[in-house]
mmCIF file of C-alpha atoms in Angstrom:
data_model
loop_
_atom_site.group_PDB
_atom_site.id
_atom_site.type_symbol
_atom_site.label_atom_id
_atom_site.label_comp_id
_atom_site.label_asym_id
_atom_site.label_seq_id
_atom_site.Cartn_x
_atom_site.Cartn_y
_atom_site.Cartn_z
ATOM 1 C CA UNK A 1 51.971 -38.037 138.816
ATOM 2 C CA UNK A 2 48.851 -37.206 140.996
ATOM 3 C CA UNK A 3 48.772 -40.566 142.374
ATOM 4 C CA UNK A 4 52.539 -40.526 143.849
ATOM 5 C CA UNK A 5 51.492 -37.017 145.157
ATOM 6 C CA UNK A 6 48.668 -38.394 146.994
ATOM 7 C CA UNK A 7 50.835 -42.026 147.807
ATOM 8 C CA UNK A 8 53.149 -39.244 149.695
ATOM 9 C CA UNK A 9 50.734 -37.059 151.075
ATOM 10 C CA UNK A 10 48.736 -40.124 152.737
ATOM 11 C CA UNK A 11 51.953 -42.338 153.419
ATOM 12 C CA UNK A 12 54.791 -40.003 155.015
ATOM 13 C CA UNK A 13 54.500 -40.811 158.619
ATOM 14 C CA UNK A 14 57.524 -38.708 159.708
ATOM 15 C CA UNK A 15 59.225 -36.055 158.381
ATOM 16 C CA UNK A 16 62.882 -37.086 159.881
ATOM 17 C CA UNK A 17 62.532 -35.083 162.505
ATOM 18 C CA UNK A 18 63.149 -37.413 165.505
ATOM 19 C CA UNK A 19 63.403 -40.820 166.540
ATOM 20 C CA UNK A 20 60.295 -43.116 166.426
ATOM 21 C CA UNK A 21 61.537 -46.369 166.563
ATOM 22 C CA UNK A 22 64.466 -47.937 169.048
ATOM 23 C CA UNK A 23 67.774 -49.676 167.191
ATOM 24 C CA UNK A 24 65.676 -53.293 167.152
ATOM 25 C CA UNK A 25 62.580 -51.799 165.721
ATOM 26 C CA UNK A 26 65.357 -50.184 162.686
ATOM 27 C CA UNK A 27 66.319 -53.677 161.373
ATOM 28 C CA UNK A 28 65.201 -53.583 157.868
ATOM 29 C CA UNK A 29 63.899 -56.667 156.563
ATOM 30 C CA UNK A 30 66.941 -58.792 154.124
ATOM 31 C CA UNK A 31 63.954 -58.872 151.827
ATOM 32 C CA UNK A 32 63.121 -55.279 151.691
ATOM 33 C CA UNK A 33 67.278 -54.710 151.156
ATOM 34 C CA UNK A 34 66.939 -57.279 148.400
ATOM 35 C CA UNK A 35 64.080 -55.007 146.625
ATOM 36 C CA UNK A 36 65.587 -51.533 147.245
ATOM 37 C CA UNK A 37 69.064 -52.828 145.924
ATOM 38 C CA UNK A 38 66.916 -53.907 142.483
ATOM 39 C CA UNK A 39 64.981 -50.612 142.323
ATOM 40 C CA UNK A 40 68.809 -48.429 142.672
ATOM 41 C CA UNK A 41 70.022 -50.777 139.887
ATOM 42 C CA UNK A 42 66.900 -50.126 138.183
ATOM 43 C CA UNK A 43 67.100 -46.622 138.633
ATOM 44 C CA UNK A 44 71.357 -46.397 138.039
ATOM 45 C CA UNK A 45 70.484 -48.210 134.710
ATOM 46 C CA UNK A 46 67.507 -45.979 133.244
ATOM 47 C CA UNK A 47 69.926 -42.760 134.472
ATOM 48 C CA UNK A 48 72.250 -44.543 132.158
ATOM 49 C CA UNK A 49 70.107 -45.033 129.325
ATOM 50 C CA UNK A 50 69.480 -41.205 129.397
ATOM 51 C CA UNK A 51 73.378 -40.133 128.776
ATOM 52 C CA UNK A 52 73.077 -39.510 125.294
ATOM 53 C CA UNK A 53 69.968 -36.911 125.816
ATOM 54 C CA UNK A 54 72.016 -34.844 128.313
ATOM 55 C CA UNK A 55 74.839 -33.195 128.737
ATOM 56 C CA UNK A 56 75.433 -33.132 132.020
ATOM 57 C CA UNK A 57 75.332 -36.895 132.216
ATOM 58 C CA UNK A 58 78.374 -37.176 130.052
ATOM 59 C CA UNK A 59 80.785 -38.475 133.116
ATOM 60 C CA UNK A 60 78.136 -40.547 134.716
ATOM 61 C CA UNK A 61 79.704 -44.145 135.038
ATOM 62 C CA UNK A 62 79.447 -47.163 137.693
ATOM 63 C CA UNK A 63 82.595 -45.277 139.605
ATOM 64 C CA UNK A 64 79.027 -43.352 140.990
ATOM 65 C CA UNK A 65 77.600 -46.401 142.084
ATOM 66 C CA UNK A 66 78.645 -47.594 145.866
ATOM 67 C CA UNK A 67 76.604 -49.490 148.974
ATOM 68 C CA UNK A 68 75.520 -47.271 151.887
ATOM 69 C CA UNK A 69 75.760 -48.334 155.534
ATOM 70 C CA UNK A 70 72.506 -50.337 155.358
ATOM 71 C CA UNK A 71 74.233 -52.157 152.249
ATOM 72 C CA UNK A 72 72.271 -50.521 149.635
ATOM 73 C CA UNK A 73 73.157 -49.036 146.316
ATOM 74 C CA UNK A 74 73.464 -45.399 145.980
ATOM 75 C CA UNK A 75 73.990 -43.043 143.789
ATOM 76 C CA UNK A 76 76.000 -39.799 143.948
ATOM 77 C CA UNK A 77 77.087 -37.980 140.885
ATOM 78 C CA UNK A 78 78.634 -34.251 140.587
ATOM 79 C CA UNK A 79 79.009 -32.779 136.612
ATOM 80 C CA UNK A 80 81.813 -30.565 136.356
ATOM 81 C CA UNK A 81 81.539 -28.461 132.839
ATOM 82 C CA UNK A 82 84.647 -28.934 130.775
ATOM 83 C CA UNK A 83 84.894 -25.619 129.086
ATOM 84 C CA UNK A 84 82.526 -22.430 129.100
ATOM 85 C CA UNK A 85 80.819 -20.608 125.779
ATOM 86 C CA UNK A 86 81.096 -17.064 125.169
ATOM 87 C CA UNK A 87 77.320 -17.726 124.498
ATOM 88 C CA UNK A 88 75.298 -17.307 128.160
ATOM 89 C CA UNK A 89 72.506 -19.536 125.984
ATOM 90 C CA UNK A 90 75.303 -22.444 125.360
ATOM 91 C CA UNK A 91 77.067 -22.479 128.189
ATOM 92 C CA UNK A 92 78.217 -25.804 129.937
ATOM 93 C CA UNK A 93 76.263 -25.226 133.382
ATOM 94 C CA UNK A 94 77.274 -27.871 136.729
ATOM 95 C CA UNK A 95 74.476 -30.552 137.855
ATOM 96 C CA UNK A 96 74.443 -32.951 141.179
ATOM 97 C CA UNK A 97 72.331 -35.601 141.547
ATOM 98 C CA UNK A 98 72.154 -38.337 144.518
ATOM 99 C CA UNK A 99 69.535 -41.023 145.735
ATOM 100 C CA UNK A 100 69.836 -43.992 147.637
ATOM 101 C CA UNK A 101 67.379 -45.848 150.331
ATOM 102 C CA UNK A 102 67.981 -45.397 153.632
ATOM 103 C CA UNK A 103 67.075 -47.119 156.840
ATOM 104 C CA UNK A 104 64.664 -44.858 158.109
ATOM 105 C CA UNK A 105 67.132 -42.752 161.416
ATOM 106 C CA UNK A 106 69.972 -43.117 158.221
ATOM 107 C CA UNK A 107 71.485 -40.704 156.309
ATOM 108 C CA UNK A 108 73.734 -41.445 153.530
ATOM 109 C CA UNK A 109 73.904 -37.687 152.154
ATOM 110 C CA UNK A 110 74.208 -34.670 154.529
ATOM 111 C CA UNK A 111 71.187 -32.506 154.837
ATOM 112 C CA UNK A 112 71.439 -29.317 151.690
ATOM 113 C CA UNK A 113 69.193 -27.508 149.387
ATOM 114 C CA UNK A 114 67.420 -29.758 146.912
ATOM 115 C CA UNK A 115 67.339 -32.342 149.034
ATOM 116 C CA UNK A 116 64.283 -34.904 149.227
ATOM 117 C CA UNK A 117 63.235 -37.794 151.172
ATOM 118 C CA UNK A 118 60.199 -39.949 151.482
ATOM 119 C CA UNK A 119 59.307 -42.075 154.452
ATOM 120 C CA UNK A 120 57.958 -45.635 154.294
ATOM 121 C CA UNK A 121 57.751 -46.416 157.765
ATOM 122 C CA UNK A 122 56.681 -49.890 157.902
ATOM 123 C CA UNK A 123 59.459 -50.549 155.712
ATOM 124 C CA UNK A 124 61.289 -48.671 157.881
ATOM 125 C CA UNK A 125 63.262 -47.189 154.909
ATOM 126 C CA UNK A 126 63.360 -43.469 152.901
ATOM 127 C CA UNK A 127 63.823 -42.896 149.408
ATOM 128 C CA UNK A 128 66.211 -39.335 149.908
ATOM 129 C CA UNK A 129 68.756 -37.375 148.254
ATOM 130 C CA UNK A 130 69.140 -34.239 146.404
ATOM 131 C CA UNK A 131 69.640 -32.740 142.852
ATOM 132 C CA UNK A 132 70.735 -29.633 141.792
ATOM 133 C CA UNK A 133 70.097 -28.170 138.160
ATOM 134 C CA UNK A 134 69.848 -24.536 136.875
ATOM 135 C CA UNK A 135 65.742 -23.536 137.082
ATOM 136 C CA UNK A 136 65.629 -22.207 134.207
ATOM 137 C CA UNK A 137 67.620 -24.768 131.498
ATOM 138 C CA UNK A 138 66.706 -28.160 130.903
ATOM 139 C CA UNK A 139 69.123 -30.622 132.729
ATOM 140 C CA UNK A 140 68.201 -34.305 133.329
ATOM 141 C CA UNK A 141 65.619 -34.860 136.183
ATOM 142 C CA UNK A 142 65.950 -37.642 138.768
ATOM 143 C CA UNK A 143 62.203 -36.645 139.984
ATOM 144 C CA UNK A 144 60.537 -38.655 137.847
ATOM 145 C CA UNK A 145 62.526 -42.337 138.788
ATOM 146 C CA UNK A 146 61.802 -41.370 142.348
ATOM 147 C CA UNK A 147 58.181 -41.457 142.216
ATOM 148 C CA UNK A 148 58.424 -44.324 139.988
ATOM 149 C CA UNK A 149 60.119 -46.467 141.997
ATOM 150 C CA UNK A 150 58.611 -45.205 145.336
ATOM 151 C CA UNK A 151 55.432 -46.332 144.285
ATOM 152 C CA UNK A 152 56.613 -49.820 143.907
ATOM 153 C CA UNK A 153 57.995 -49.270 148.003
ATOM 154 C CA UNK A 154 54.372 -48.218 148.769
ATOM 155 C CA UNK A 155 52.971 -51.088 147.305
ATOM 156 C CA UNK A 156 55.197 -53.540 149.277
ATOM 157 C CA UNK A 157 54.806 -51.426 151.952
ATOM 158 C CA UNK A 158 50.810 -52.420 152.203
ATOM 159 C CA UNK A 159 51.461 -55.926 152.430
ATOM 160 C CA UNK A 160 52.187 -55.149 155.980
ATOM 161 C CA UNK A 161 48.655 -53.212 156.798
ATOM 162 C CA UNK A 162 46.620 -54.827 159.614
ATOM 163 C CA UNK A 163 43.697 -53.375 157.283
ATOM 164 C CA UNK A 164 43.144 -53.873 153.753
ATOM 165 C CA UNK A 165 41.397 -52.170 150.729
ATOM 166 C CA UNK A 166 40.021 -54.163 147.924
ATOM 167 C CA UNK A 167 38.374 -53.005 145.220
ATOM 168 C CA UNK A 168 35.966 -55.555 143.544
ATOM 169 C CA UNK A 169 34.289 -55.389 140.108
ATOM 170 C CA UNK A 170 31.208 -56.647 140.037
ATOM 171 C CA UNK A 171 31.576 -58.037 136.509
ATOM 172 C CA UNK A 172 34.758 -59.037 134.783
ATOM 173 C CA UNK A 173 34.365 -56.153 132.259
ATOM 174 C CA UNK A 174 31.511 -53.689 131.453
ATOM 175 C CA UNK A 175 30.170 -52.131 128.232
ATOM 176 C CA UNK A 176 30.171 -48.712 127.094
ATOM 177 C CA UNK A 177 26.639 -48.648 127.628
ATOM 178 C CA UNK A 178 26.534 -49.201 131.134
ATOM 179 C CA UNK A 179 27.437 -48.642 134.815
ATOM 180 C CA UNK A 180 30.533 -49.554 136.331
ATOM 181 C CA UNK A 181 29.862 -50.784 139.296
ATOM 182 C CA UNK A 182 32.010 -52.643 142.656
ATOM 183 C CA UNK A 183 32.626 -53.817 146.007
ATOM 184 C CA UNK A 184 34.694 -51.695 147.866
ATOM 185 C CA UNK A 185 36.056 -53.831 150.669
ATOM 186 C CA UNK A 186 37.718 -53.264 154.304
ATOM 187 C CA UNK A 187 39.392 -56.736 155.261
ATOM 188 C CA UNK A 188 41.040 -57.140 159.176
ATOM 189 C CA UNK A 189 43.772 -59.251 158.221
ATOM 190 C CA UNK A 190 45.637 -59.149 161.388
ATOM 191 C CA UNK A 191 45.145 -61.218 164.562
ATOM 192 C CA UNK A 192 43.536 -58.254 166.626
ATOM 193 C CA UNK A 193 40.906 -56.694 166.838
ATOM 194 C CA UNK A 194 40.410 -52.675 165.053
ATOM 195 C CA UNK A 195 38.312 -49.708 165.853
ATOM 196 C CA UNK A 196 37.699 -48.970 162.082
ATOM 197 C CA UNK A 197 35.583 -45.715 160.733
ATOM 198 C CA UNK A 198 32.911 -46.869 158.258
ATOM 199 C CA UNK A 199 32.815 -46.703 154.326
ATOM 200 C CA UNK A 200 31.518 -43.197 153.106
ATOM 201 C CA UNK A 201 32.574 -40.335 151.462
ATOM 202 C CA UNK A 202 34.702 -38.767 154.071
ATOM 203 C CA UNK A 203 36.730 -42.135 154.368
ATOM 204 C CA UNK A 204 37.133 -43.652 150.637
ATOM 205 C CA UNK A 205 38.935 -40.743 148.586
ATOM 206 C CA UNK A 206 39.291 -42.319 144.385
ATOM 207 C CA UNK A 207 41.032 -41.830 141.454
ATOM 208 C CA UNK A 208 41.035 -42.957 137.931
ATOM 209 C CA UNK A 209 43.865 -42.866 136.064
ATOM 210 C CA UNK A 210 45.586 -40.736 138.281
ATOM 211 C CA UNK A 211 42.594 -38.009 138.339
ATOM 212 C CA UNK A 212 39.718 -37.405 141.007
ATOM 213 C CA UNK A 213 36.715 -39.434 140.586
ATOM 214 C CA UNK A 214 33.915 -38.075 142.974
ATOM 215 C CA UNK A 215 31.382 -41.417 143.286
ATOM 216 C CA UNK A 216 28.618 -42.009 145.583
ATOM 217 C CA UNK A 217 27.201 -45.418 146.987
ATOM 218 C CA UNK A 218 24.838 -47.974 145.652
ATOM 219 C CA UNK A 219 22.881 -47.615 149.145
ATOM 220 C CA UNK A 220 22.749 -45.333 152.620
ATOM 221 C CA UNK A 221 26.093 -45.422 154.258
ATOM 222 C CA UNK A 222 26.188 -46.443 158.104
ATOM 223 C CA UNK A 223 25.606 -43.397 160.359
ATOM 224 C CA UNK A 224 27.980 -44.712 162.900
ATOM 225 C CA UNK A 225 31.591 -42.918 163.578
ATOM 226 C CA UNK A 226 33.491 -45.676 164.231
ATOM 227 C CA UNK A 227 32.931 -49.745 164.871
ATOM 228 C CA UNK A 228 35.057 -52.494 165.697
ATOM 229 C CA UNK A 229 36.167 -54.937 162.693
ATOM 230 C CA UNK A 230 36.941 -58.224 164.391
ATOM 231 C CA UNK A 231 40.120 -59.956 163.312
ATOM 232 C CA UNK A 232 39.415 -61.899 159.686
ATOM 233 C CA UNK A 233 36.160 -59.519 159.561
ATOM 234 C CA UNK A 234 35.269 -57.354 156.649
ATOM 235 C CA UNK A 235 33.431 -54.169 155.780
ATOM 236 C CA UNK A 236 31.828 -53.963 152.352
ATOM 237 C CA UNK A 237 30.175 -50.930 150.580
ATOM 238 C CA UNK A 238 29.274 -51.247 146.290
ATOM 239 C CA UNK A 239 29.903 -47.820 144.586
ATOM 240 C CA UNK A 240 28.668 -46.898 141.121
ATOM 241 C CA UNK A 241 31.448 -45.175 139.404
ATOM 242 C CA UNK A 242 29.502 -44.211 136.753
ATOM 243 C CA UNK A 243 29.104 -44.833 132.409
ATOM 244 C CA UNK A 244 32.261 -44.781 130.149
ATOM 245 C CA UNK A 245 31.963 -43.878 126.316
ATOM 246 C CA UNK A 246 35.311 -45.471 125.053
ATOM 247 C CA UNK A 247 36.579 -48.977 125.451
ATOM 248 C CA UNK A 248 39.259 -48.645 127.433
ATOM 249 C CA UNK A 249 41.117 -50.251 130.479
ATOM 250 C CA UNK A 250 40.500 -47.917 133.559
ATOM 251 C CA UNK A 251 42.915 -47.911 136.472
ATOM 252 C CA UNK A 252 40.668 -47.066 139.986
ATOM 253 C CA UNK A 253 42.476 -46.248 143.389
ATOM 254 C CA UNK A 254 40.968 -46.398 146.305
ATOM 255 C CA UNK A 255 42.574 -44.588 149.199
ATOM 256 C CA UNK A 256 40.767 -45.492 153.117
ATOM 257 C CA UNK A 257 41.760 -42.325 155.370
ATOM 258 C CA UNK A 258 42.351 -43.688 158.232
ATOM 259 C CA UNK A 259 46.378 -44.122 159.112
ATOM 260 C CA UNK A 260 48.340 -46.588 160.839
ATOM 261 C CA UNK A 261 51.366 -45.510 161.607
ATOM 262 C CA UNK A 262 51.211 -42.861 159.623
ATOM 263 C CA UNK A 263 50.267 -45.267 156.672
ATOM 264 C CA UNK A 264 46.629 -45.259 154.931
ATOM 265 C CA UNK A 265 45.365 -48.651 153.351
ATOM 266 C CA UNK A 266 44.847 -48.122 149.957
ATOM 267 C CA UNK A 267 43.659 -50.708 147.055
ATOM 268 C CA UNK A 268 44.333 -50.740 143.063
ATOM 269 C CA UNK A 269 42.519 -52.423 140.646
ATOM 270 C CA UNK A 270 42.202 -52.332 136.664
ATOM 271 C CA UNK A 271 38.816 -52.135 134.685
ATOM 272 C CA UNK A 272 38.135 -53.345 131.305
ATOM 273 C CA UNK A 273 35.193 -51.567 129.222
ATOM 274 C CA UNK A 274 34.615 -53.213 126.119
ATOM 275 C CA UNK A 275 32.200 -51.876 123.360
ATOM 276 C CA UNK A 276 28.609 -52.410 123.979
ATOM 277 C CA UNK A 277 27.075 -54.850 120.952
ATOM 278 C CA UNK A 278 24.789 -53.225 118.933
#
């Protein structure tokens, strides 16, 4: 949950509150259609798979399936209670729901309370929609799918990035008994040149397994403000994330604050600690 909070805080590059792009530059990708039509199936068929926990699902069927304008699957869905209790506590209470991923100047559901949207810009797509449930019962929540799903948009969404974080081990697993220690690089993979801020504590921001992991560097980070990173060039600082007591498989994020586009590079990796030998 943290994560996608952070994914969104450091991704959103717009807010939909203007044009940013002319009608060439809003040409999504047939590949990127391709993707978001599997992740709305994805999602239709896990809100289906929830129908017999909820209520309010009970009318939810593929007649609440249909293509936007872009030619993607959305969703829109509107529970209508079939008969009220004399009981406030059992009463049938309405429930709307609607998602879909739009191009990113698109809108597939008029603009209303509960409504959402997040922006992947170079994707040049938004996750939005709305829901609307009573605050204080429990009604099915599409929240959840959302951020599930949108972090597999931000991921593709990276594979664009002129820069790139990696996150390198320096071992291919580490005992209990020892430091955890890697490579934290800053790869140019475009053809141009990039005025790039260096590797330190006010630029790398981590997490593991979804929480804040404050870590410091192996050695003195560079005292300069900014440098350029030639094209194919790379920037490496190690970082000692410190001694774990269970075996366990660690997932590290690495965010680089720095945004393109409104984007930030950021780099995953997963960490096996195995018990130390005694």
């Amino acid at each position: 949950m943290r994560r996608w909070i952070l994914i969104i805080g450091f991704l959103i590059g717009f807010m939909c509150t203007g044009s940013v792009f002319s009608a060439d530059d809003q040409a999504i990708d047939p590949q990127v259609i391709e993707l978001s039509n599997r992740i709305m199936q994805d999602i239709f068929s896990e809100v289906k798979t929830s129908q017999p926990k909820f209520k309010e699902l009970a009318q939810f069927s593929d007649q609440n399936l249909f293509k936007n304008a872009q030619g993607i699957y959305a969703i829109k869905y509107e529970y209508k209670p079939v008969a009220q209790s004399g009981d406030a506590s059992q009463q049938d209470l309405p429930y709307e729901l609607a998602v879909t991923i739009d191009g990113m100047e698109q809108w597939t559901f008029e603009p209303r309370k509960g409504m959402f949207n997040y922006g992947f810009p170079l994707l040049k797509l938004k996750i939005s929609g709305y829901q609307k449930k009573h605050p204080i019962r429990t009604q099915f929540d599409i929240d959840p799918l959302v951020k599930k799903y949108g972090q597999i948009l931000a991921d593709e969404q990276q594979k664009l990035m002129p820069l790139k974080i990696i996150i390198e081990p320096t071992k291919s697993s580490f005992t209990t008994d020892e430091d955890v220690i890697v490579e934290v690089v800053l790869r140019n993979v475009s053809k141009r040149h990039m005025y790039v801020r260096p590797l330190n504590k006010d630029t790398l921001y981590f997490l593991i397994d979804d929480q804040y992991w404050g870590t410091k560097p192996t050695e003195a980070a560079p005292d300069e403000v900014q440098k350029i990173l030639y094209s194919g060039e790379e920037e490496r600082m190690s970082y000692r994330i410190g001694v774990f007591q269970q075996p366990q498989t660690i997932h590290m994020m690495c965010f680089y604050r720095m945004a393109i586009h409104g984007v930030n590079p950021f780099g995953v990796q997963e960490i096996s600690i195995v018990e130390a030998k005694k």
